[in-house]
CSV table of C-alpha atoms in Angstrom, one decimal:
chain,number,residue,atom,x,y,z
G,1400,UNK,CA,151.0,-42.0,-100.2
G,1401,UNK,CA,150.2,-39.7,-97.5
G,1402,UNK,CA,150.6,-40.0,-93.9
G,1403,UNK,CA,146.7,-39.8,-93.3
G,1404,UNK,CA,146.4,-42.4,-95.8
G,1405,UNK,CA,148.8,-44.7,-93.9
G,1406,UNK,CA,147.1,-43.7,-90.6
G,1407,UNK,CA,149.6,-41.6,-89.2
G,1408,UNK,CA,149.1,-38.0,-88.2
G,1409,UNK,CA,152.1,-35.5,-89.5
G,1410,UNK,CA,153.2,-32.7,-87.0
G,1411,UNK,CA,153.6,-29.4,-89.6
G,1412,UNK,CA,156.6,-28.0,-87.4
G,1413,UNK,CA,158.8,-31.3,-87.4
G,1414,UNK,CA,157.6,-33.4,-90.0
G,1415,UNK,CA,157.8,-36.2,-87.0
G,1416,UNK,CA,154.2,-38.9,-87.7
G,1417,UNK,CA,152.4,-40.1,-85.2
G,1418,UNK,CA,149.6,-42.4,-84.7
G,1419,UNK,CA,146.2,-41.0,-85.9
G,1420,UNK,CA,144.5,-39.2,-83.1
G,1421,UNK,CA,147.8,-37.8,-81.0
G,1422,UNK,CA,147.1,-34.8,-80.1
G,1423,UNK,CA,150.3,-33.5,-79.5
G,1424,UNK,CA,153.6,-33.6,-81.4
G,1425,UNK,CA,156.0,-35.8,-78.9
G,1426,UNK,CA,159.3,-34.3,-80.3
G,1427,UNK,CA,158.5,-30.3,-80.8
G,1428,UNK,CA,155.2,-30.0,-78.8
G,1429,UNK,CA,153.2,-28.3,-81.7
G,1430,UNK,CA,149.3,-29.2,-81.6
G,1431,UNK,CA,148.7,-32.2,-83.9
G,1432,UNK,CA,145.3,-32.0,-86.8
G,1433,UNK,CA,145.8,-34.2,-89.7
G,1434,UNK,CA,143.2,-31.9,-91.7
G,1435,UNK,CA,143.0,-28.0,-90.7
G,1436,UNK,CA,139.5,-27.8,-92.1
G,1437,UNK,CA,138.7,-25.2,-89.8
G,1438,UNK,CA,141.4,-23.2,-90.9
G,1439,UNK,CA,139.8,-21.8,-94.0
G,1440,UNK,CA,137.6,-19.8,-91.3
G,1441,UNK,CA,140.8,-18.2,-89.6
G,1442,UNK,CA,142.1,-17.7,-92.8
G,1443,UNK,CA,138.5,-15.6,-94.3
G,1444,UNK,CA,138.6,-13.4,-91.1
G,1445,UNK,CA,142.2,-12.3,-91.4
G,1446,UNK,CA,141.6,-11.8,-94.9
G,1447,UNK,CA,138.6,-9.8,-94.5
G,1448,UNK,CA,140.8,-7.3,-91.7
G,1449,UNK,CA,143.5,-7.4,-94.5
G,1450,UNK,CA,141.3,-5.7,-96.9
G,1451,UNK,CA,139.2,-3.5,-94.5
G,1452,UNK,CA,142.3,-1.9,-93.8
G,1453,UNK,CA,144.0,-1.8,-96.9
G,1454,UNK,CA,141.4,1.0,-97.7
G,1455,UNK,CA,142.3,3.7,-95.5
G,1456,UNK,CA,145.5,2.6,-95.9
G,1457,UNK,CA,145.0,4.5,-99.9
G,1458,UNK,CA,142.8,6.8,-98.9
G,1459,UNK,CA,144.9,8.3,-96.1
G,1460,UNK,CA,148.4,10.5,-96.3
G,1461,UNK,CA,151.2,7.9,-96.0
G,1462,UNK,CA,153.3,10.9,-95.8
G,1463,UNK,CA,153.1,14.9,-94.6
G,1464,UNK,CA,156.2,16.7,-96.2
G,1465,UNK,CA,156.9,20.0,-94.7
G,1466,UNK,CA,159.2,22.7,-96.8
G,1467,UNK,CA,160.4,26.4,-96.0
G,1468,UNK,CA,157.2,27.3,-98.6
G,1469,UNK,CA,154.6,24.6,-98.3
G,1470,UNK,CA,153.3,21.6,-96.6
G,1471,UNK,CA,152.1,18.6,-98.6
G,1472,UNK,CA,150.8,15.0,-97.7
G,1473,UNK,CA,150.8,12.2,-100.5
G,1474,UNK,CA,149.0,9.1,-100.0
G,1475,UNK,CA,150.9,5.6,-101.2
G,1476,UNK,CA,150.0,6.0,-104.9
G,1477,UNK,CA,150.5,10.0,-104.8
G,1478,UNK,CA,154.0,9.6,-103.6
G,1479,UNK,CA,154.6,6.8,-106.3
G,1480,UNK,CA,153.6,9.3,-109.0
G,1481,UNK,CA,155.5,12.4,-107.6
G,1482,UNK,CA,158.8,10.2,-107.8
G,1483,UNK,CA,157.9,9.6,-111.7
G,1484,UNK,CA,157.8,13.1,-111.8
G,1485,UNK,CA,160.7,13.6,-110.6
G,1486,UNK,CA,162.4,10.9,-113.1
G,1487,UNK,CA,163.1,8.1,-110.1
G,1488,UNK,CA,160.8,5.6,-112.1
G,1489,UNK,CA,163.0,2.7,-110.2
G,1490,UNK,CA,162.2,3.9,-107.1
G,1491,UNK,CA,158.6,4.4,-108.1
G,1492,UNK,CA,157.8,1.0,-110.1
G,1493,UNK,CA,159.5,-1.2,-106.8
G,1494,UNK,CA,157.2,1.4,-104.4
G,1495,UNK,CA,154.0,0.4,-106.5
G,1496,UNK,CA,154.6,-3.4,-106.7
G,1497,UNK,CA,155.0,-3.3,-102.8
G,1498,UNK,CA,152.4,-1.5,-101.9
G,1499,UNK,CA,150.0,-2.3,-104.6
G,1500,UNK,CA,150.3,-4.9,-106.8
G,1501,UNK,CA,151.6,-7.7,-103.9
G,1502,UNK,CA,149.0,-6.5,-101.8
G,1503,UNK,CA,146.7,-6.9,-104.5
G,1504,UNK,CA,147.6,-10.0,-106.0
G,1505,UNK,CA,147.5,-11.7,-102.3
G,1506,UNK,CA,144.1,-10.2,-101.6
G,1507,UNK,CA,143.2,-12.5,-104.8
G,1508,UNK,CA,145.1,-15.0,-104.4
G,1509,UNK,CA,144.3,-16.0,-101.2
G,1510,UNK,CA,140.9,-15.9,-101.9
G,1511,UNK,CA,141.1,-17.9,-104.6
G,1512,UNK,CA,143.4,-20.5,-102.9
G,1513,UNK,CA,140.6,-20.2,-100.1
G,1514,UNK,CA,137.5,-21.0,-102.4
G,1515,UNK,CA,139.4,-23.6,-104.4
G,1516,UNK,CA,140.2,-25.8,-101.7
G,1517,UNK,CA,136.5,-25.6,-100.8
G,1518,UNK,CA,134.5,-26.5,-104.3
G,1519,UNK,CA,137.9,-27.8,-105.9
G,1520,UNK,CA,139.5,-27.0,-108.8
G,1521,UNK,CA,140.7,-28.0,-112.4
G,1522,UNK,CA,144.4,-26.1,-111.6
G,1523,UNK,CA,146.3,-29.2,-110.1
G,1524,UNK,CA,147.8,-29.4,-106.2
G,1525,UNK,CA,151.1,-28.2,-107.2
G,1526,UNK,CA,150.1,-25.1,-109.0
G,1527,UNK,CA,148.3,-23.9,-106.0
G,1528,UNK,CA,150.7,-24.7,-103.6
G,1529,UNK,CA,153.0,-22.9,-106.1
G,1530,UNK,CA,151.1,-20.0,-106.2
G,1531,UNK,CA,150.8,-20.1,-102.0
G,1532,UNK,CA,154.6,-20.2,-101.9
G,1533,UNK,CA,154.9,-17.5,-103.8
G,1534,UNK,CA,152.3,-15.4,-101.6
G,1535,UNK,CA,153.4,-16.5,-98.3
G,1536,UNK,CA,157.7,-15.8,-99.4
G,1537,UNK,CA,157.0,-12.0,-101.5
G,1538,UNK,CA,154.1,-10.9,-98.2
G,1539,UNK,CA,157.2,-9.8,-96.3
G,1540,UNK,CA,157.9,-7.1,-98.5
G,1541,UNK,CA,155.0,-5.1,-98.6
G,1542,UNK,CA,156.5,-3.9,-95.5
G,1543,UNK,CA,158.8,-1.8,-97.3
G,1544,UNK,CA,156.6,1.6,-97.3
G,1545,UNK,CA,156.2,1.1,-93.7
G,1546,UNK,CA,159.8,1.2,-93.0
G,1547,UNK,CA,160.6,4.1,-95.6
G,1548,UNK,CA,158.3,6.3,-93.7
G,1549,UNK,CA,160.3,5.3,-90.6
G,1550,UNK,CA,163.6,6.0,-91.8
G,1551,UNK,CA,162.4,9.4,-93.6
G,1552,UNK,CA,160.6,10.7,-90.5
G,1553,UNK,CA,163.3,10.3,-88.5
G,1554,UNK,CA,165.9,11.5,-90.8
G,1555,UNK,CA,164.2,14.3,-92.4
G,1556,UNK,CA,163.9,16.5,-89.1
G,1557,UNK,CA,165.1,19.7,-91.0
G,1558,UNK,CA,164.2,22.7,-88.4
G,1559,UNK,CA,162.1,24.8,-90.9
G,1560,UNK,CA,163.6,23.9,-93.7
G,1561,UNK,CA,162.1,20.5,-94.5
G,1562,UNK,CA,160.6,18.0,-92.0
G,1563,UNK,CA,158.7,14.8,-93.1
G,1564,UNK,CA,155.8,13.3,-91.1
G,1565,UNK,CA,154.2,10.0,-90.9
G,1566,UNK,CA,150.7,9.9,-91.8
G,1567,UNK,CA,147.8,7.6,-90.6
G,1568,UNK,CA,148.1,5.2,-93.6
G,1569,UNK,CA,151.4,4.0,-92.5
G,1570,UNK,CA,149.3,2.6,-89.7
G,1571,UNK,CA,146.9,1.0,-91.3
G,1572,UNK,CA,149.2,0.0,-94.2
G,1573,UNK,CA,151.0,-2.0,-91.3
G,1574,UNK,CA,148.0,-3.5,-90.1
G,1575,UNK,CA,147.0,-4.8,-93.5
G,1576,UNK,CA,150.3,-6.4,-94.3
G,1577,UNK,CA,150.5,-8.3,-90.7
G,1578,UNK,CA,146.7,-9.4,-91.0
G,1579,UNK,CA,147.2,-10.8,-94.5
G,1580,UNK,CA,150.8,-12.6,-93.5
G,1581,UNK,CA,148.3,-14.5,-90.7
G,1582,UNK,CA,146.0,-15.0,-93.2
G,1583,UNK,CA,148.6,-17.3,-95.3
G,1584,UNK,CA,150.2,-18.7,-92.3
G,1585,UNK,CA,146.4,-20.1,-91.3
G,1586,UNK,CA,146.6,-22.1,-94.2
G,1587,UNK,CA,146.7,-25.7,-94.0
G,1588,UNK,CA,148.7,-26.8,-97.5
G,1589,UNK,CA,147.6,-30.2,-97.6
G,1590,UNK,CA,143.9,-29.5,-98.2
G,1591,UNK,CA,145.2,-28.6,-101.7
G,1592,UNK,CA,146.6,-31.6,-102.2
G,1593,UNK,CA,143.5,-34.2,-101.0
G,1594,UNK,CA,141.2,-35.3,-103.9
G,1595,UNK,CA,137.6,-33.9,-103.5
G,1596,UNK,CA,136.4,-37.8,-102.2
G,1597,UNK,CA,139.5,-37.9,-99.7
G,1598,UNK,CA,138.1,-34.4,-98.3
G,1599,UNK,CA,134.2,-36.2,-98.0
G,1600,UNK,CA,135.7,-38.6,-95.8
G,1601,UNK,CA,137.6,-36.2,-93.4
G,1602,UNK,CA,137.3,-34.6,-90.6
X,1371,UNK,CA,183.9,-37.3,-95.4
X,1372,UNK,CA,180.8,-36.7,-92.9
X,1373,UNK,CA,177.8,-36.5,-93.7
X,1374,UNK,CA,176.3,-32.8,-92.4
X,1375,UNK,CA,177.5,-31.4,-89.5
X,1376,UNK,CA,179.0,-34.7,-86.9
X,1377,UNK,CA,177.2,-33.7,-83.4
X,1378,UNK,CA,174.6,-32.0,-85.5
X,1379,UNK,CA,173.0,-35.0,-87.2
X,1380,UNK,CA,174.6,-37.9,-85.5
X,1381,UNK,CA,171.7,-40.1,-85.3
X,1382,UNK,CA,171.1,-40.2,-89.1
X,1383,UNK,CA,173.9,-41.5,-89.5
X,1384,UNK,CA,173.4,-44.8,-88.2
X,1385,UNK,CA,169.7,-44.6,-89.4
X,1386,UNK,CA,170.1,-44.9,-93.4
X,1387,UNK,CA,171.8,-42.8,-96.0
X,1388,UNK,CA,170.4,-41.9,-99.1
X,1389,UNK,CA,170.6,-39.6,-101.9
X,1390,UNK,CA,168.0,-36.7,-102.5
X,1391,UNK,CA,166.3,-38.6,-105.3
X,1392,UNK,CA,165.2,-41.8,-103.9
X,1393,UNK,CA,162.9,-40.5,-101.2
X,1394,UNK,CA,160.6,-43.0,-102.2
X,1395,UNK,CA,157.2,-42.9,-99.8
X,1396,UNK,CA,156.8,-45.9,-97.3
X,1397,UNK,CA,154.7,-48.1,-98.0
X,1398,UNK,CA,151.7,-49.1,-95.8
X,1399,UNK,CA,153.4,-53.0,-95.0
X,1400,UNK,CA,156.8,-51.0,-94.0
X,1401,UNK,CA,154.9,-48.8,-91.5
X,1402,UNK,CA,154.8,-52.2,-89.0
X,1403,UNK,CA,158.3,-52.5,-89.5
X,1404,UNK,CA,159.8,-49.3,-90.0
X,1405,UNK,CA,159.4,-47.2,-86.5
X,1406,UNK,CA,157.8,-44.2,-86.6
X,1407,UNK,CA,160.6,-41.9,-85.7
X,1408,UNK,CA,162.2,-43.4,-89.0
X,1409,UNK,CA,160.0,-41.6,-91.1
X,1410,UNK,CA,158.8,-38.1,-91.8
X,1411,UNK,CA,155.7,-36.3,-93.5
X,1412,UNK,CA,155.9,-32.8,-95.9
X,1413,UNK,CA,154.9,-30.5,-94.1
X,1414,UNK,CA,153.5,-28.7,-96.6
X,1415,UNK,CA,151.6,-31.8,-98.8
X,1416,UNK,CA,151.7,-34.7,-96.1
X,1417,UNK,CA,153.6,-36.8,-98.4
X,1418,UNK,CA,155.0,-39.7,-96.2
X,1419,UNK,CA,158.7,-40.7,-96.6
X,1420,UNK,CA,161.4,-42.6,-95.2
X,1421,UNK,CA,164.0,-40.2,-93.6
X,1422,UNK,CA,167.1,-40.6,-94.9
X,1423,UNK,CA,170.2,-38.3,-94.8
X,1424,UNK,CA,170.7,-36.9,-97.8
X,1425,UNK,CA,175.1,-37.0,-99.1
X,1426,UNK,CA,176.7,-34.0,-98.6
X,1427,UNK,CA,175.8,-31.2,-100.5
X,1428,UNK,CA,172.5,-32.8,-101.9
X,1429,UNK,CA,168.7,-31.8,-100.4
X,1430,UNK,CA,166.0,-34.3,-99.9
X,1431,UNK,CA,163.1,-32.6,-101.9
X,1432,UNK,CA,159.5,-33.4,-101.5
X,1433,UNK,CA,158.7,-35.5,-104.8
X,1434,UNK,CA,155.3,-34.1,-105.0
X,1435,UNK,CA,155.3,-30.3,-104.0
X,1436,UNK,CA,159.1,-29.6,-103.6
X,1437,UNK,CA,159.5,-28.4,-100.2
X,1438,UNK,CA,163.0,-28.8,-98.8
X,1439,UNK,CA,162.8,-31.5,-96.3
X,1440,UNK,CA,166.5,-32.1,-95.2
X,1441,UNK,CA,169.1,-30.1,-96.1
X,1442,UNK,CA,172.4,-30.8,-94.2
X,1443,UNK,CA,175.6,-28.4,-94.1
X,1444,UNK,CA,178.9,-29.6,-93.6
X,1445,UNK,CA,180.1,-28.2,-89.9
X,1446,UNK,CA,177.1,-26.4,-89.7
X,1447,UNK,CA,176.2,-26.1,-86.1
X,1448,UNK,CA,179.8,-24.3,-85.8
X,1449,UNK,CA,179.4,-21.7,-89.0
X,1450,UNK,CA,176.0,-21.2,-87.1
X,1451,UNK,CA,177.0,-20.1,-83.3
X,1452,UNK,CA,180.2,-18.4,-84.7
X,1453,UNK,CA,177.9,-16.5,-87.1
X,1454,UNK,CA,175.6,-15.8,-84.2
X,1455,UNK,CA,177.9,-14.4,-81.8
X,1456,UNK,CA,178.8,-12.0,-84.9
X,1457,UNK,CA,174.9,-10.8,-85.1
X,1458,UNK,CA,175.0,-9.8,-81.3
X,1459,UNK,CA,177.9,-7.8,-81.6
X,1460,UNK,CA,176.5,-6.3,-84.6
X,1461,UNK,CA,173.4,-5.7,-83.7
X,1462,UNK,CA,174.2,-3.8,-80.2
X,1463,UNK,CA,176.7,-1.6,-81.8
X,1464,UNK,CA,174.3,-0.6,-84.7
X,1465,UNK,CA,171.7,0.2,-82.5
X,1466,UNK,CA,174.0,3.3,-81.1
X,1467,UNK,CA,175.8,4.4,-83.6
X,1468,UNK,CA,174.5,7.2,-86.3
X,1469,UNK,CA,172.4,5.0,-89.1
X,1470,UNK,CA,172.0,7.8,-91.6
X,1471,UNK,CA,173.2,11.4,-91.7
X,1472,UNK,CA,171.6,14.2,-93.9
X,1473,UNK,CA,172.4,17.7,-94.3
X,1474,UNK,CA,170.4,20.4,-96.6
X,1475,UNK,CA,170.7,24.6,-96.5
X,1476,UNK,CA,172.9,24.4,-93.6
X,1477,UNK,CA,170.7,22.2,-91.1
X,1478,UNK,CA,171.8,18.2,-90.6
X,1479,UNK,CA,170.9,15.2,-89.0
X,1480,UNK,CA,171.4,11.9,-87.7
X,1481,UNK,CA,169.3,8.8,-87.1
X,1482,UNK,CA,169.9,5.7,-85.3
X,1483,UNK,CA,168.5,2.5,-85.6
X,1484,UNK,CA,166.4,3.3,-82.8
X,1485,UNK,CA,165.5,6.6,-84.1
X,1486,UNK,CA,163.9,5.3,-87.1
X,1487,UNK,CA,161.9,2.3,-85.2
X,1488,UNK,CA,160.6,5.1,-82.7
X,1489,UNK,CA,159.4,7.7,-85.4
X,1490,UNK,CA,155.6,6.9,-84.9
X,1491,UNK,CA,154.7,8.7,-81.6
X,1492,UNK,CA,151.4,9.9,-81.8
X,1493,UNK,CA,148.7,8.1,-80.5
X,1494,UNK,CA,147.7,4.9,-81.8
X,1495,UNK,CA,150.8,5.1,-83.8
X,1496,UNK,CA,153.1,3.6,-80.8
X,1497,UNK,CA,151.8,0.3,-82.0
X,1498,UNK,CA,153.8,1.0,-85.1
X,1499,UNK,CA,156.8,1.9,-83.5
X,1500,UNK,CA,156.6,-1.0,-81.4
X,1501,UNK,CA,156.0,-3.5,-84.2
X,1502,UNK,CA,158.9,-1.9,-86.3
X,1503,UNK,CA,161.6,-2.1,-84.1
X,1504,UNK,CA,160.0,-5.9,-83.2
X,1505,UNK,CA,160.3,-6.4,-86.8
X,1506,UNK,CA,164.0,-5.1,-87.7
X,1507,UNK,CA,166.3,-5.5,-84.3
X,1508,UNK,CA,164.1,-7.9,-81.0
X,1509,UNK,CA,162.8,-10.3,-84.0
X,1510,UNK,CA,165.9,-10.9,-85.2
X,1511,UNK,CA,167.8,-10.6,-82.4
X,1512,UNK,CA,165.6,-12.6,-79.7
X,1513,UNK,CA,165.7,-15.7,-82.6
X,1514,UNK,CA,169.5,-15.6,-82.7
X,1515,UNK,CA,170.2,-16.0,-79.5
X,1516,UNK,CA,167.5,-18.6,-79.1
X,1517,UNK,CA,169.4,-20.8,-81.8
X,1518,UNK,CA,172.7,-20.3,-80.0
X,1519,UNK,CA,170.6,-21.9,-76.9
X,1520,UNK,CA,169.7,-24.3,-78.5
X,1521,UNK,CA,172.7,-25.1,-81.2
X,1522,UNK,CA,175.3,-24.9,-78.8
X,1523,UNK,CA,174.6,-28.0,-76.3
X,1524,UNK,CA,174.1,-29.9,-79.7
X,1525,UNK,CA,177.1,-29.2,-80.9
X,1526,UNK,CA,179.5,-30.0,-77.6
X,1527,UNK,CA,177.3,-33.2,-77.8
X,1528,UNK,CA,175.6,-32.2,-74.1
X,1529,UNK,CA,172.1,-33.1,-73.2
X,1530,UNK,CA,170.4,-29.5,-74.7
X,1531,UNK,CA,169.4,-26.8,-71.8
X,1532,UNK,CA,165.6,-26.6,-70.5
X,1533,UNK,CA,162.8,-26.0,-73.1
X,1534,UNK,CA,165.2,-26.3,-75.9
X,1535,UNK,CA,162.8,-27.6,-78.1
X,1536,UNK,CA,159.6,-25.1,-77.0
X,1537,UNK,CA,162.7,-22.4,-77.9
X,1538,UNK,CA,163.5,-23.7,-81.3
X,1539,UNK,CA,159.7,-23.9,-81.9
X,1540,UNK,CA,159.5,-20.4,-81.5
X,1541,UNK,CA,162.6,-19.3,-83.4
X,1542,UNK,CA,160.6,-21.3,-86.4
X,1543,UNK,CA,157.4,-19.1,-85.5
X,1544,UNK,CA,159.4,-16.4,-85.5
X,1545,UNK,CA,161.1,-16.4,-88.5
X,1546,UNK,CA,158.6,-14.9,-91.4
X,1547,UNK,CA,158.5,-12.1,-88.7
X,1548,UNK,CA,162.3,-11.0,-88.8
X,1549,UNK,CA,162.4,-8.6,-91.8
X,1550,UNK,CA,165.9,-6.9,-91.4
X,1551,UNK,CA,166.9,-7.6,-94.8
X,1552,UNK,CA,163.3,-5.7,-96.3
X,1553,UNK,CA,164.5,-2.7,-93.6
X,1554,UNK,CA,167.9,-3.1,-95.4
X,1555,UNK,CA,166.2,-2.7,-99.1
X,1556,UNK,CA,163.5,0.2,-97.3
X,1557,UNK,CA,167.1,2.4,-96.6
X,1558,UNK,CA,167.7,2.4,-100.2
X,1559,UNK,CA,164.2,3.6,-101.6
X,1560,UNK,CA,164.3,6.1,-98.6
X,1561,UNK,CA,167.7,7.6,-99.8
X,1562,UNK,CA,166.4,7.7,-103.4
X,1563,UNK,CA,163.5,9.7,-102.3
X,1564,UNK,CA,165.4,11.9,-100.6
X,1565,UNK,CA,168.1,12.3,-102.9
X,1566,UNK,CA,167.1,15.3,-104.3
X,1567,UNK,CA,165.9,17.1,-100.9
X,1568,UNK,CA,169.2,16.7,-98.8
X,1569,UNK,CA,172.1,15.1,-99.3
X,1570,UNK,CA,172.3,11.9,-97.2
X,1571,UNK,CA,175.8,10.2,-95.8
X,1572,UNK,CA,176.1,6.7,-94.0
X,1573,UNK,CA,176.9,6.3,-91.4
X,1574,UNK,CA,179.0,3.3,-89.4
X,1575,UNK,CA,175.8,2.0,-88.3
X,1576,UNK,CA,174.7,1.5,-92.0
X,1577,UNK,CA,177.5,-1.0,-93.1
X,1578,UNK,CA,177.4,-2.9,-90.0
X,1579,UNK,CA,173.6,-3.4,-90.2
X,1580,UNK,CA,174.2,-4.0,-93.9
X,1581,UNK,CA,176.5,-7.2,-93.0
X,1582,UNK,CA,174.1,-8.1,-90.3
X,1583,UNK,CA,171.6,-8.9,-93.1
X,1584,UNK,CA,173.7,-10.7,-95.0
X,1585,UNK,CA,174.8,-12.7,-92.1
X,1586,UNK,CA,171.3,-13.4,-90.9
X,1587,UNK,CA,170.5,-14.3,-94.6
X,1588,UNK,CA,173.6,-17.0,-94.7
X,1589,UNK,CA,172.6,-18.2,-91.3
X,1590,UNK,CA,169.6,-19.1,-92.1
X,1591,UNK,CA,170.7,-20.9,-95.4
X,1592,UNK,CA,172.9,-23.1,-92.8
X,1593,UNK,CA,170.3,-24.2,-90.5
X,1594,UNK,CA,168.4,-27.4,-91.2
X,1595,UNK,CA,165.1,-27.7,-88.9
X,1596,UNK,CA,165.1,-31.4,-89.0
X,1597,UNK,CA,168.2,-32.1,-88.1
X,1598,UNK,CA,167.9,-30.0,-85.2
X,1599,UNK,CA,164.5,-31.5,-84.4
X,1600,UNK,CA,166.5,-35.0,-84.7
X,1601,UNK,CA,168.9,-34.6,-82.6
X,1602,UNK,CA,166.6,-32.6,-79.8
X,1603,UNK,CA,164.8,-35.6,-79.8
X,1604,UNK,CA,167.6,-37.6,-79.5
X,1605,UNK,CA,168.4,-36.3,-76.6
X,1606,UNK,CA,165.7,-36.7,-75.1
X,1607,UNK,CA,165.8,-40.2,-75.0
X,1608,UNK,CA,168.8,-40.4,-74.0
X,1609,UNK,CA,167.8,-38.4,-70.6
């Protein structure tokens, strides 16, 4: 049984219930909905930002290397491929799943979360809450490459002999990350968990 | 042997006990006579339940999605402000010493903390700087010392300071925004990059942010929201 079902209205910061139709949590002062249906709008507009600026984010230099000899600027998958070259395929594999494949797979799988909880879907509640978990705990990291720039730039301030740089993608690598992290937090969990007849009668 | 931390969770005490496993969901005839502030609702799946402290060392687990609902520590309002005080030493005398050191052909360097968090200047790039070192010393710092304001009334058993519940809100909004420990992990890849370039040194700053992590980590692992929520509202009552 859920709280909605028994009448009761659950605050999401607390877990304190309270009457159906409080509007505000008594004990932590959060704003009380028992249903976030409007949530899956918030969460389509942050997604949208996410990816809009995910793309420059690849297209752009992430970082401009200086050396005595030359001056080069590598974008997020450039860099990843110079370290294979140069035999760091640790470094390289963790540098593509955080700035690639997690920011990938949440581009997906918050969609997907996002249109299931509107048409339903044959994957069951705990699955896709799974699957959420999962997004909304590994999102964090993608903010790894931002930070490596920032410790390389300010470490690697050789004179002439080497200096490293931080290109425009860090920027918008940044942005992506923080507008897909609000896209997860818009979520309201318990949609996955209604039936599609408990959903009709909402609202 | 108490249950969870004494001052921490005193009221659940007297409510019920119960282990982790029988969280069964109230039924609709118990809602009349069980009081509202007796029960509690996953936040993640709105699964109703009669709160119940969980025995020591056990977690009450959400039967149907497996969210964490109550998860008491022995003493753990103490561990928690003594581990606090330990972050705010830390994290001031990290900020000023040398971070990392690196020296190639003859040049070298040093970065701080504060170098590496201000090493987007141009242009539109301040915003970067500014959300960095939000992300990897104010975050974490600013919801420290907001749990110490909050915790430490608890735990002497006072009634808890002014807007001690809109601050332990925000520590909670906070949190997913504290990223130290990926900072810690973004050293490592940096150093590796690098490796080959320069050669790179620690220094102090490095190992005392590197137990700040850890002790931010463990802190974390201490607190139980509900409890604290509990006895906030406890107090409350009483005033």
């Amino acid at each position: 049984m859920t709280a909605r079902e028994a009448g009761l209205v659950a605050c999401r910061r607390c877990a304190r219930v309270w009457p159906m139709g409080t509007e505000r949590c008594g004990r932590c002062g959060s704003h009380l909905v028992s249903r976030d249906t409007a949530s899956l709008g918030r969460v389509w507009a942050l997604w949208f930002a996410g990816v809009i600026c995910y793309i420059p984010a690849n297209t752009n230099p992430m970082l401009i290397t200086q050396t005595l000899l030359s001056s080069s600027s590598s974008t997020i998958v450039g860099g990843a491929v110079e370290l294979l070259n140069h035999g760091a395929v640790g470094v390289a594999i963790i540098i593509l799943i955080a700035s690639v494949l997690i920011p990938v797979g949440k581009f997906l799988a918050i969609a997907y979360l996002a249109i299931s909880v509107r048409r339903g879907s044959n994957v069951s509640a705990r699955r896709r809450h799974h699957l959420y978990e999962v997004v909304e705990f590994i999102g964090r990291w993608s903010m790894i490459d931002v930070f490596v720039v920032a410790i390389l730039s300010s470490l690697v301030q050789l004179s002439v002999v080497a200096s490293i740089h931080p290109g425009s993608a860090a920027l918008t690598f940044a942005l992506s990350v923080i507008f897909t992290m609000l896209s997860a937090q818009a979520f309201d969990t318990r949609l996955f968990w209604d039936t599609k007849d408990q959903r009709n009668d909402t609202t | 042997m108490p249950v969870g931390p004494p001052n921490l969770c005193r009221m659940n005490g007297a409510m019920s006990v119960a282990s982790a496993d029988d969280t069964t969901p109230g039924r609709a005839d118990t809602l009349g006579g069980v009081p509202l502030d007796a029960l509690m609702a996953c936040p993640q799946c709105d699964a109703l339940y009669e709160a119940r402290m969980p025995k020591e060392g056990e977690r009450a687990v959400c039967a149907r999605c497996h969210t964490v609902l109550i998860a008491p520590k022995r003493k753990a309002g103490l561990k928690i402000i003594a581990l606090t005080l330990a972050v705010i030493i830390l994290v001031f005398s990290a900020l000023f010493f040398p971070f990392l050191t690196i020296d190639a052909g003859g040049f070298g360097n040093k970065a701080s903390i504060l170098d590496s968090a201000s090493s987007f200047q141009s242009g539109p790039m301040v915003f970067l700087s500014v959300a960095v070192a939000g992300m990897i010393i104010i975050i974490p710092l600013v919801r420290t010392l907001l749990i110490l304001y909050v915790l430490v009334p608890v735990v002497l058993d006072r009634t808890p300071y002014a807007h001690a519940r809109r601050a332990f809100r925000l520590t909670q909004e906070l949190k997913p925004w504290a990223m130290a420990e990926i900072f810690a992990i973004g050293c490592a890849v940096a150093l590796v990059k690098v490796a080959d370039l320069a050669h790179i040194g620690f220094g102090p700053a490095f190992w005392m942010f590197a137990v700040l992590v850890i002790i931010v980590l463990v802190n974390d692992n201490y607190l139980c929201t509900w409890s604290v929520w509990k006895s906030l509202e406890l107090d409350q009552q009483e005033a």
